[in-house]
Short mmCIF file of C-alpha atoms (C1' of nucleotides) in Angstrom, two decimals:
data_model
loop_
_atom_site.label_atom_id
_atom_site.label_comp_id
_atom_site.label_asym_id
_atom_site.label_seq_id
_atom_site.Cartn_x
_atom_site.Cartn_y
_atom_site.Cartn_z
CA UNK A 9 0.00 0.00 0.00
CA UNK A 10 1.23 3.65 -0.57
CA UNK A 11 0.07 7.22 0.48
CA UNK A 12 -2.56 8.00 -2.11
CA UNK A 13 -3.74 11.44 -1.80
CA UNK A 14 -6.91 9.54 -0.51
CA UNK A 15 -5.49 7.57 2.20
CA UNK A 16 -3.60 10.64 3.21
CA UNK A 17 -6.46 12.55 3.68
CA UNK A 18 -8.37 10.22 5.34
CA UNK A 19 -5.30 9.65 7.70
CA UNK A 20 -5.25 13.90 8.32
CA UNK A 21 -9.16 14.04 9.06
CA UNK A 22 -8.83 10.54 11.47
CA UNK A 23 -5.92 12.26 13.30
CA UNK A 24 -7.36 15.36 13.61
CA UNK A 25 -10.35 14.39 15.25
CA UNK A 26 -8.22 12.86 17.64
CA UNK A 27 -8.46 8.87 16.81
CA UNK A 28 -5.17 6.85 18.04
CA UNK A 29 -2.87 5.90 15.06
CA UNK A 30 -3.85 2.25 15.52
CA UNK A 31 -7.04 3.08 15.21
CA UNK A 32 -6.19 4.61 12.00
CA UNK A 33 -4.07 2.13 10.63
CA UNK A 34 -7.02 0.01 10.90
CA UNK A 35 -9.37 1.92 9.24
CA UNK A 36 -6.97 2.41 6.52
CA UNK A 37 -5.69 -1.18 5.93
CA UNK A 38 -2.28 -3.03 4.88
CA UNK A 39 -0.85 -0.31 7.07
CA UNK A 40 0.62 -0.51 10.66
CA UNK A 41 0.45 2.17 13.28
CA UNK A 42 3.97 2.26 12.97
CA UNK A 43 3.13 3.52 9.86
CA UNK A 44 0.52 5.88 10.22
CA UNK A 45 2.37 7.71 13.18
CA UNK A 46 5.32 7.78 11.05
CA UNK A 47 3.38 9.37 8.19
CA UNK A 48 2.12 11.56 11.01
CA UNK A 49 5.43 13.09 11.62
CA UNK A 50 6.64 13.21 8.22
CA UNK A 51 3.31 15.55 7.27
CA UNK A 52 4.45 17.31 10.28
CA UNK A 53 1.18 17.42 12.29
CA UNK A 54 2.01 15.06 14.90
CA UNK A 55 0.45 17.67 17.04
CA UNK A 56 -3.31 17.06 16.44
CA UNK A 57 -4.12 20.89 16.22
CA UNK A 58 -5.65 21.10 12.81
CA UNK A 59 -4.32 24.84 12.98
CA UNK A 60 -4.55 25.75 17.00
CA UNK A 61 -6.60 24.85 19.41
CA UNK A 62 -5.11 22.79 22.29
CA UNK A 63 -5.11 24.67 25.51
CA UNK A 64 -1.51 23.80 24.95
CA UNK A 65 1.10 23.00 28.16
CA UNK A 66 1.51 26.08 30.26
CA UNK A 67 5.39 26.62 30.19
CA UNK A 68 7.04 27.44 33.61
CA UNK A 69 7.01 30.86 32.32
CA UNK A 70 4.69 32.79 34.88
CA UNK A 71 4.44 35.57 32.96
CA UNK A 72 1.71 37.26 34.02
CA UNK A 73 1.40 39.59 30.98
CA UNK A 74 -1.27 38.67 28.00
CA UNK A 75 -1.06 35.92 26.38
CA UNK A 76 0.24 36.90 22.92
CA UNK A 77 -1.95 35.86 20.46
CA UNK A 78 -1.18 35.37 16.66
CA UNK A 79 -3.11 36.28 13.74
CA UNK A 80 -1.04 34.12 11.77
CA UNK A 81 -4.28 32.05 11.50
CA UNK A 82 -7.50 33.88 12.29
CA UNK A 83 -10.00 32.21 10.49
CA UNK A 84 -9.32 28.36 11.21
CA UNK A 85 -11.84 26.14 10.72
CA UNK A 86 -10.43 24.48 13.98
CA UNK A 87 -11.77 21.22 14.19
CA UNK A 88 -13.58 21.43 17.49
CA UNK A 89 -12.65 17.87 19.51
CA UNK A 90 -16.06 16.40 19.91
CA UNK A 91 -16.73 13.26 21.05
CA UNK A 92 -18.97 11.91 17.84
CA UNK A 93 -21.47 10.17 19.87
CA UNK A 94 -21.24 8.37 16.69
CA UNK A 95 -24.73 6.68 15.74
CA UNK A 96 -26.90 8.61 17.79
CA UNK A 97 -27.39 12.28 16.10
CA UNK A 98 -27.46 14.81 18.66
CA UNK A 99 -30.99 14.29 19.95
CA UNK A 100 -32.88 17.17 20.31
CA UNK A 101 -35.99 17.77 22.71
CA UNK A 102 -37.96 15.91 19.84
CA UNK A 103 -40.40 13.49 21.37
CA UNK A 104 -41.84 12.88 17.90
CA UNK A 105 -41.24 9.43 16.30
CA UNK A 106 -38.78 9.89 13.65
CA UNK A 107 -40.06 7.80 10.78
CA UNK A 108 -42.02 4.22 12.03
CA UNK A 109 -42.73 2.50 8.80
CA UNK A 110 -44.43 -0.02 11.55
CA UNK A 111 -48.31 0.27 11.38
CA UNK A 112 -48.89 -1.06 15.16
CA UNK A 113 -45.81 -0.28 16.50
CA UNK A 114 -45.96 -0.30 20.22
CA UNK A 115 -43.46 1.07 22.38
CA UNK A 116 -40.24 2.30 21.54
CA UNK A 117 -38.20 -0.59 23.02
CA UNK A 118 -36.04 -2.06 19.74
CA UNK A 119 -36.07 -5.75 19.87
CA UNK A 120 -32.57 -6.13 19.03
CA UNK A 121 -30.76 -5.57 22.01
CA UNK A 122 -28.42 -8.12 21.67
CA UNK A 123 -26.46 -6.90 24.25
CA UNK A 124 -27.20 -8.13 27.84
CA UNK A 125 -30.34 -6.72 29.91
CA UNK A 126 -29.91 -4.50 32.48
CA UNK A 127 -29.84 -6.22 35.51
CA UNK A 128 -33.16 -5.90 36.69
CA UNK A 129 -32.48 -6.25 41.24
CA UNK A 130 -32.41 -9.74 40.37
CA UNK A 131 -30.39 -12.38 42.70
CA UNK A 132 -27.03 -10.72 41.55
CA UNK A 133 -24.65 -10.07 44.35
CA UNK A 134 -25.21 -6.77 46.06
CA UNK A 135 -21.58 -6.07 46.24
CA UNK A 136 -21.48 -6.24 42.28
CA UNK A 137 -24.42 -4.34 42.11
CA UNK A 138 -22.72 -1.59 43.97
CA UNK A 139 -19.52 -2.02 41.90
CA UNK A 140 -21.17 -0.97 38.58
CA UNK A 141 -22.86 1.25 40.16
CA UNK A 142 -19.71 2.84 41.11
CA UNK A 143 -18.02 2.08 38.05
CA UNK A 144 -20.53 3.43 35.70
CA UNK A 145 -19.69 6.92 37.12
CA UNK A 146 -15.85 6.45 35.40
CA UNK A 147 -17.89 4.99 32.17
CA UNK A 148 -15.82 6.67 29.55
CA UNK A 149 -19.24 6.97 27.49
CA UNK A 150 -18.07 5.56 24.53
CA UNK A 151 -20.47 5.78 21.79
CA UNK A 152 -20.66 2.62 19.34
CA UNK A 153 -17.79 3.55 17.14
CA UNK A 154 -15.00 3.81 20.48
CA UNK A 155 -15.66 0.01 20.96
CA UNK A 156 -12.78 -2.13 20.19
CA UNK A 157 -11.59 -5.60 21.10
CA UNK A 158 -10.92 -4.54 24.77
CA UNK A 159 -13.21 -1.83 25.89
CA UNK A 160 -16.34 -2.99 27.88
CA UNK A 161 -19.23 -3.12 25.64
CA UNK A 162 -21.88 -3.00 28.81
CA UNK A 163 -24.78 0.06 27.54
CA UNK A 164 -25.64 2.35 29.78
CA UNK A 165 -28.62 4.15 29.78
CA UNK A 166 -31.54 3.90 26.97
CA UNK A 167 -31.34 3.04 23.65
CA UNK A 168 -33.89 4.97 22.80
CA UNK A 169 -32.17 8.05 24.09
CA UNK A 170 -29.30 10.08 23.60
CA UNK A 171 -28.43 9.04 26.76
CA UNK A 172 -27.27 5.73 26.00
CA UNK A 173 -23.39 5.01 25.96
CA UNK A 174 -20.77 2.12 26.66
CA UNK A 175 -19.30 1.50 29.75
CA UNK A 176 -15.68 1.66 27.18
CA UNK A 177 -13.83 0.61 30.24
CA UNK A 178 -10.61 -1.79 29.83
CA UNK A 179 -11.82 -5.39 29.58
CA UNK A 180 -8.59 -6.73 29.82
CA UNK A 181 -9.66 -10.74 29.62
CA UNK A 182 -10.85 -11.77 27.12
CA UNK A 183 -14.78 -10.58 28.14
CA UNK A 184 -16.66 -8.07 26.43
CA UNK A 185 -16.92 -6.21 29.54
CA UNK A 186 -15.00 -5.01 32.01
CA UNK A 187 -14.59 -6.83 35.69
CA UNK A 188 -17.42 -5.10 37.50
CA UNK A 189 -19.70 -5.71 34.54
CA UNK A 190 -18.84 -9.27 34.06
CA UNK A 191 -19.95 -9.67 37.55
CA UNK A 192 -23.51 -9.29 36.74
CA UNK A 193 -23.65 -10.13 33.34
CA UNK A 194 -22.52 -13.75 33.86
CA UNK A 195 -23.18 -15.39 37.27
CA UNK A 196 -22.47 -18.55 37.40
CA UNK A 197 -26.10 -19.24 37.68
CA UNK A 198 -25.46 -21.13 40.85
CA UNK A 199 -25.48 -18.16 43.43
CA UNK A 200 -28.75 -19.57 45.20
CA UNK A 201 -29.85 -21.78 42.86
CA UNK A 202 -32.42 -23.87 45.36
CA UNK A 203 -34.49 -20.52 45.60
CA UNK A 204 -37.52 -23.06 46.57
CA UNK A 205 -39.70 -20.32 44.52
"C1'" DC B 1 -1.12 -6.99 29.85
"C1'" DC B 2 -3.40 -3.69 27.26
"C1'" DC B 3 -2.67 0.58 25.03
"C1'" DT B 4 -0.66 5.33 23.43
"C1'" DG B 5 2.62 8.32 20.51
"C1'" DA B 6 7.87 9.29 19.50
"C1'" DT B 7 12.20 8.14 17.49
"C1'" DT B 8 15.56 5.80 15.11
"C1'" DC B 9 17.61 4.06 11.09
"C1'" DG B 10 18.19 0.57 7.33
"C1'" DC B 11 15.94 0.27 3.28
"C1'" DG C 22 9.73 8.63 1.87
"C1'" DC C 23 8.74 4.50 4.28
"C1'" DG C 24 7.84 1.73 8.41
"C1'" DA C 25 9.60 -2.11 11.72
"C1'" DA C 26 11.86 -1.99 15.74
"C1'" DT C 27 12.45 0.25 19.55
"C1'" DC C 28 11.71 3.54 23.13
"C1'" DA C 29 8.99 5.82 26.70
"C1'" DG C 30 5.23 6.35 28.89
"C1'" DG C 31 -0.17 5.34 30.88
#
DNA sequence: CCCTGATTCGC
DNA sequence: GCGAATCAGG
């Protein structure tokens, strides 16, 4: 594979909006992120500023006078970070169906959530229950895009929402989720399993 | 261990 | 110019 003005550009808009070289190098294919953060430096913006922007590192110059600013570039597009909740468009205060092409739909819940239910105060260990509790407040919020091999894939919130996310945690194993979800997505199913009901 | 970007240097 | 190997973190 070689830099094609394409593949180039696509590598300049990835980096910009602030995806990790592997990440690119991915996207791209039959390249490494070797590669990709060496093509970085040789275009010379291994600083992901599309033309200025980052709040950049305070020197240990205390100087209290103004911050000189230059008009070298006034009118830079500047490629505001934003986190690209990726499928979900930014949901406004619409409570309107968008489009059902479904005659008797009935409520908004979409059948395919293949991903585990929410644990519903079921017989799952309290102290687990806690733990994502507390963990969800670190949730990185990924949105369906950030998910790779090794981020927890537990949702958050409702699908039907803008307020639905991925825990993105590590999941270090080899588990789609990270420890504290694991913990209540797969008991062993033999925590109390005489329940007499 | 997983990941990140940065650098080097033979090609 | 290219990128694998390596380095230096998190």
């Amino acid at each position: 594979m070689s830099w094609t003005d394409e593949r180039v550009e696509l590598l300049k808009k990835m980096w910009s909006e602030g995806q990790s070289a592997s990440q690119i190098a991915k996207e791209l294919g039959g390249v490494t992120r070797n590669a990709v953060i060496g093509k970085v430096h040789r275009l010379g913006l291994s600083n992901r500023a599309g033309g200025a922007a980052e709040p950049a590192k305070p020197e240990p110059k205390a100087k209290p006078e103004k911050v000189e600013t230059k008009p070298a570039r006034p009118a830079e597009p500047k490629v505001e970070e934003k986190p690209a909740p990726a499928a979900a468009a930014t949901a406004k205060p619409e409570p309107a169906q968008p489009a059902t092409p479904s005659p008797a739909r009935r409520a908004i819940i979409p059948a395919g959530q293949p991903l585990p239910p929410q644990p519903s105060a079921n017989e799952i260990d309290p102290a687990a229950l806690a733990k994502v509790g507390e963990v969800e407040k670190h949730a990185k919020k990924l949105g369906l895009m950030e998910l790779t091999e090794r981020t927890c894939k537990w949702p958050i919130g409702d699908p039907a929402t803008e307020d639905f996310w991925f825990c993105g945690l590590p999941s270090q194993s080899g588990k789609p989720y990270c420890e504290a979800h694991v913990g209540v997505a797969f008991q062993p199913m033999s925590s109390r399993r005489d329940r007499r009901r």
